[in-house]
Amino acid sequence: MSKRPDLMPGTLDMMILKTLTRVPLHGYAIAQTIRQMSDEVLTVEEGSLYPALQRLLVEGWVEAEWRQTPQKRRVREYTLTQAGRAQLGVEESRFAQMVTAITRVMRDVEAEA
Amino acid sequence: MGRVLRKLKRLLGRGRYERELAEEMSAHRAAIEVELRESGTTAEEARYAAARRFGNAARLSDESHGAIAFGAETVAQDARFAVRQLLRDPGLAVTATGILALGIAASVAIFAFVDAALIRPLPYARPDRLMDVTESAALMPHANLSYPDYVDWRRLNRSFSALATYRGDGALLQTGQGGEPVRLLKVSSNFFSTLGVTPALGRDFRAGEDAENAAPLALLSYEAWQRRFGGRRDVIGQTVMLSGVATTIIGVTPASFEFAPHSRAEFTVAMQPTNGCDKRRSCHGLMGIGRLRDGVTEAAAREEMKSIAAELERRYPDSNRGQGASVMPLAEAFSGDVRPVLLTLLCGAGLLLLIACLNVANLLLVRAEKRRREMAVRGALGASRIRLARQCVTESAVLTATGAGLGLALATGAMQVLRGLVSKDMQEGMPFLHAIGLSPHVLGFAAGVAVLAMVVFTVGPVLRLPSAELRDGLNEGGRSAAGRVWRRLGANLVVAEVAVAVVLLASAGLLTKSLWKMLHVALGFNAENLATVQVGASSTVFDTNAKQAAFARAAVERVRALPGVEQAAVTTVLPVTCNCNTDWIRFVGKPYNGVHNEVNEREVGAEYLQTLGARLTRGRMLNRDDDARHPRVVVINESFARKYFPGEDPLGKVIGNSTLTQESLRRIVGVVADIRDAGLDAEQWPTEYEAFAQSPDNYFALVVRTRGDAAAMLPAISAAVRGLSPEVGVDGEITMTSVIHDSYSAWLHRSAAWLVGGFAGLAFALSLIGLYGTIAYSVSQRTREIGVRMALGAQRVNVSRMILGEAGKLSVAGVALGLAGAVGAARLLHGLLFGVEAWDAATLGTVAVVLLIAALGASALPALRAARMNPMDALRAE
C-alpha cells in the first residue's frame, strides 16, 4: 500500500507551475508537456498529477476553468495566478540551491577519493 | 486563511466538485486512448492500457479528496459507515442497544439517589465543617442533649466557632377555623448563623433572643409563607398565636433552605427554656450543631467534648453519670442510616450493568467472528490495521452512545418512579429527594460508565482482527487453534454472567426472607383493626394535671360512644415507634451505684393494655382506680422484669427517679409480655407503663379498637375529639397496620428487597439469553463436526447429550462461582439482613436449583435443533 512516487512531490508542483507560465493548459496537456520537454525521461503518473493539481488549487497558486475546445470537447484548463508566479520563483531558487549543494558534495567527495 | 476558505468552498460544493473531477479524469483517459490508438494499438487494448496507466480511479478520487478534506470528515464518515454496518444486522443492534440501555438506566438512576443522599454536600455554608454534636448514653451512643448541658458546652468548648441547638415541637396555630396543629422547629438564636443561612425576608435572630424572658419570635418557612400568607411582604411584624403564645414573625427562610430532621416545620421559633424539661439537666430533648474552628479536626473536637462531658459528670453526678459526647459530621447524622441500603442498591445495579455489558460483549464477539472473512478481504484490498481497528472502535462508540442516550432517558423515568415509592412521611426526612435529577455528578457517572463499556466492547473485536495470517480468515471454516480460544472466551463470559445472576438472585432471596421474618416478628399485641390519632391540647387552656387527665378521659369516652368502636385508650407514645421517651429509674431497697438505668417510659390510659390485647403474665393491669387520688402504680414488661428482677417476683417492689423523691415513687402491680415499642428490627428495651391519670400530658395518642375497617373510622374519631374543644388539634390519623407496614425499617427492607429482586430478575433473564445465544452459536459453528459425527454413526440422542453436556458444564461452573460470590455478598449485606445467615442453605440451594433448571431449558432448544439436523446438509454447510 506504500507509494513509490517517480517524482518528488515538491518538484512536481514546481514543474506544473512552470508549464503553466505561458498559456493555460488542461491536465492531459500538462502531462504531455512535461514528458516532451524532458525528452521522455519524466513520465508524470496521472495518479500523481491530479492530487497535485488539487493541492495547487487549494493553495491558490492556480485557477481552474471549464472551456470548450475547438473539437467541441469540455476540458478544464488551469491558469497560473500571481501568487503562483511568486511561488514558482521561490521554488525555483530553492531547487537551484539544492542542486548546487548536492553537486558540490558529489564533486568534493570525488576529489577526496 | 485563504486556504481554509477554499477548502470550505470545496466541501460545500462537494457533489459538483466530485462530478467535475470525474469528468476531467475521464477526458484525460480518453485523450490517452487516442494517443495510444494513434501509435498503433487496437481500440480495446488502448482502452485497457489507458485505464491501467491511469490507475485506480477510485483511489485517485479518494486521494484528491483527501488532499482537501479535514481530518474530522473521516470520523464522520466512519460513524456513518458504522451505523450502516450496525443496521445491516438490526436484530443485534436493537438487542445490544436495549440491553446496554437497561444496565445504564438502572445504575444511573440508583447513582442519582446515592449522589443526592450521600455525595451532594448539604446546602449550608462550608458544610464539611458542620458537626452533629450531642450526648451519648450507655444504651444509645447517639442520644440527646439537655439544655443546661448545652449552655455549659457552649461556654466551655474551644473547638467550635459556633454551637447551636434545636428540637422539633408541635403547637396549635390559631386560625379562623380554630386550632390547627402545626410543626415547629425550636432553635437557639445562633442556629441559622451557625448553618450560614440568611433569611430571604426580614432578619435572623439576634443573640439573646432565646433567653427566658425574651419576646417570642419566629421565622416562617418559605412554603408556609406562600401558603398561609400568600407571599405578602407585610408578614414581617405580624403576630400569630401558637398554643396561646403570641409570637411575632421577624423573617422568612429562603426557598432553598432544607433541614432534614424537621423539614416540615412551618415556624422556626427561638427556643426559650421555659418548660420543665429545658430547666432540668437530666432531661435530654435537644440536638446540637457545631461549626468547627479552622484547623480543628473532627477527632480533636470529639476528644474535647468528651472531656467536657466527663467534667460535667464529675460536677453533677446525679444527672450526668454515664453521659458522654458524640461528634460526627452533620451529613452522616442526617443520612447515615440510609447509606447501607443505597450502597447495596448501587452494587446491585452495578452487577446488573456488568451482566448487560458481558452480554453485549458476547454478542459483539460473535459478530466479530462472523465478519472475520469480511475483515480479511478488506485488509487484502488495502485497509490498514489501524483503519480496521478504528472502525471497530467507531462501531462500539456508536453502539455505546446510542445505548447511553437511551439509558439516560430511561433513567430519568426510573428516578421519578423510584421517588414515588417513597411515602410522604419518609420524604419528610429526606429533603434531598427533590434534588434528584441529571446533575453534573450523575452525567459524569453516566459518561464514565459509557466509556468503560466502550472499552470492554472494543477490546474483543479489535483483538480478533485478522493479523498477517490473512489466509486463516479467508479460508473456509477458519477452524484454527486461535478460533477455539476465542470460542472459549465467549463461553467464559457466559459463566461470568450466570455467576453474577446467581449472586443477585441469592441476595434478593436473602433480603426477601429478611423482610418476611421482620414483618412477622412477634409484636406482643393485636395490630389488626387498630386506629390511632395524635391529639394536642393547648397548654394554656389545659394547664393543670387535673385538666389534662380530665380531657383525656373525656376524649376516650366520646370515642368509645361512636358506633363501630369496641375499645379506646390513650398513650403518650404508640407502639412500634421508637426506643425513646426514656426515664432513669432507681429501685427502693436495692443498692444504687449511680449508674443510670434507662427504660422506656409510657404513660397510658387505664384500658390501654387491654385495648392492645397485651398478655398479662403477673399481677394486674392498670384500671380506673389508678388516678391522682390513689397511690402511684406502674406495670412493667417482661424485659424489665428479666433485666432488673432476675429470679425474683417484681410485684410490690417500688421504683422511683434517681434521687427517689417522694412524688416519683411508684409500685409495680403487674407484668405484661413484651409489646414491641421500637422498630421491627430494633432490640426490645425494658418498659414501664404508668397510669396516664397519675402522670398526664397535653400531647398523647389515642388508640381505638374498631369492629370493622380501622381506616374508615379515622375521620369520625378525629371529628369526635376535635369537637370537644376548639383548643384541641388532631393529626396523624393512621392505622396500626400502616404504622408497622410503613415504618422506616419495614420500608427500608421492603425497598431493598423489591429493587434487588427486580435487578435479579433482569439479570436472570439476561444470563439465560446469554447462555442460549452462546450454545446456539456454538452449535452453528460446529455444524460440520456434528454432521461428521452423525455420518460416522452417532445417534441423535448422543448429539443432544453432547450439546447439553457443554451447556451443563458452563451452567454448573457459573452456579458454583456464583454461590461462592453470593456468600461473600451476603457478608457485605450483613447490616440489612434480619434473622437470616449469610450462608442460608435454603435460599442458596433454591437459587442454584432454579438456575440450573432454567439453564437446562435454555440450552434444550439448541440441543434439540442440533439433534434434528440432517447430516448431509450439515456436511455441506460452510
PDB file of C-alpha atoms in Angstrom, chain A residues 12-72:
ATOM      1  CA  LEU A  12       6.167  18.017  -9.491  1.00  0.00           C
ATOM      2  CA  ASP A  13       4.366  21.072  -8.170  1.00  0.00           C
ATOM      3  CA  MET A  14       7.208  23.263  -9.422  1.00  0.00           C
ATOM      4  CA  MET A  15       7.180  21.707 -12.864  1.00  0.00           C
ATOM      5  CA  ILE A  16       3.424  22.036 -13.209  1.00  0.00           C
ATOM      6  CA  LEU A  17       3.641  25.717 -12.296  1.00  0.00           C
ATOM      7  CA  LYS A  18       6.426  26.173 -14.855  1.00  0.00           C
ATOM      8  CA  THR A  19       4.449  24.589 -17.677  1.00  0.00           C
ATOM      9  CA  LEU A  20       1.604  26.990 -16.981  1.00  0.00           C
ATOM     10  CA  THR A  21       3.730  30.163 -17.177  1.00  0.00           C
ATOM     11  CA  ARG A  22       2.892  30.946 -20.778  1.00  0.00           C
ATOM     12  CA  VAL A  23      -0.540  29.544 -21.621  1.00  0.00           C
ATOM     13  CA  PRO A  24      -3.339  27.839 -19.673  1.00  0.00           C
ATOM     14  CA  LEU A  25      -3.370  24.056 -20.130  1.00  0.00           C
ATOM     15  CA  HIS A  26      -5.591  21.158 -19.200  1.00  0.00           C
ATOM     16  CA  GLY A  27      -4.414  18.081 -17.282  1.00  0.00           C
ATOM     17  CA  TYR A  28      -3.530  15.894 -20.255  1.00  0.00           C
ATOM     18  CA  ALA A  29      -1.644  18.724 -21.920  1.00  0.00           C
ATOM     19  CA  ILE A  30       0.393  19.389 -18.766  1.00  0.00           C
ATOM     20  CA  ALA A  31       1.439  15.728 -18.556  1.00  0.00           C
ATOM     21  CA  GLN A  32       2.338  15.695 -22.229  1.00  0.00           C
ATOM     22  CA  THR A  33       4.349  18.906 -21.971  1.00  0.00           C
ATOM     23  CA  ILE A  34       6.434  17.629 -19.095  1.00  0.00           C
ATOM     24  CA  ARG A  35       7.080  14.358 -20.929  1.00  0.00           C
ATOM     25  CA  GLN A  36       8.091  16.071 -24.112  1.00  0.00           C
ATOM     26  CA  MET A  37      10.246  18.776 -22.523  1.00  0.00           C
ATOM     27  CA  SER A  38      12.157  16.144 -20.541  1.00  0.00           C
ATOM     28  CA  ASP A  39      12.746  14.015 -23.619  1.00  0.00           C
ATOM     29  CA  GLU A  40      10.510  11.199 -22.348  1.00  0.00           C
ATOM     30  CA  VAL A  41      12.610  10.869 -19.189  1.00  0.00           C
ATOM     31  CA  LEU A  42       9.960  12.159 -16.793  1.00  0.00           C
ATOM     32  CA  THR A  43       6.574  10.457 -17.102  1.00  0.00           C
ATOM     33  CA  VAL A  44       4.084  12.045 -14.837  1.00  0.00           C
ATOM     34  CA  GLU A  45       1.892   9.335 -13.384  1.00  0.00           C
ATOM     35  CA  GLU A  46      -1.617  10.544 -13.866  1.00  0.00           C
ATOM     36  CA  GLY A  47      -2.153   9.281 -10.350  1.00  0.00           C
ATOM     37  CA  SER A  48       0.221  11.951  -9.093  1.00  0.00           C
ATOM     38  CA  LEU A  49      -0.925  14.702 -11.417  1.00  0.00           C
ATOM     39  CA  TYR A  50      -4.466  15.236 -10.211  1.00  0.00           C
ATOM     40  CA  PRO A  51      -3.780  15.269  -6.492  1.00  0.00           C
ATOM     41  CA  ALA A  52      -1.002  17.757  -7.193  1.00  0.00           C
ATOM     42  CA  LEU A  53      -3.362  19.940  -9.203  1.00  0.00           C
ATOM     43  CA  GLN A  54      -5.870  19.896  -6.344  1.00  0.00           C
ATOM     44  CA  ARG A  55      -3.158  20.929  -3.955  1.00  0.00           C
ATOM     45  CA  LEU A  56      -2.159  23.836  -6.163  1.00  0.00           C
ATOM     46  CA  LEU A  57      -5.795  24.855  -6.433  1.00  0.00           C
ATOM     47  CA  VAL A  58      -6.254  24.845  -2.677  1.00  0.00           C
ATOM     48  CA  GLU A  59      -3.083  26.872  -2.142  1.00  0.00           C
ATOM     49  CA  GLY A  60      -4.379  29.411  -4.614  1.00  0.00           C
ATOM     50  CA  TRP A  61      -1.438  29.136  -6.994  1.00  0.00           C
ATOM     51  CA  VAL A  62      -3.532  28.092  -9.985  1.00  0.00           C
ATOM     52  CA  GLU A  63      -7.057  28.706 -11.056  1.00  0.00           C
ATOM     53  CA  ALA A  64      -9.262  26.313 -12.988  1.00  0.00           C
ATOM     54  CA  GLU A  65     -11.939  26.971 -15.607  1.00  0.00           C
ATOM     55  CA  TRP A  66     -14.048  24.811 -17.859  1.00  0.00           C
ATOM     56  CA  ARG A  67     -13.676  25.565 -21.557  1.00  0.00           C
ATOM     57  CA  GLN A  68     -14.844  24.206 -24.878  1.00  0.00           C
ATOM     58  CA  THR A  69     -12.060  23.019 -27.159  1.00  0.00           C
ATOM     59  CA  PRO A  70     -12.251  23.590 -30.908  1.00  0.00           C
ATOM     60  CA  GLN A  71     -13.120  19.869 -31.068  1.00  0.00           C
ATOM     61  CA  LYS A  72     -16.282  20.636 -29.081  1.00  0.00           C
TER      62      LYS A  72
END
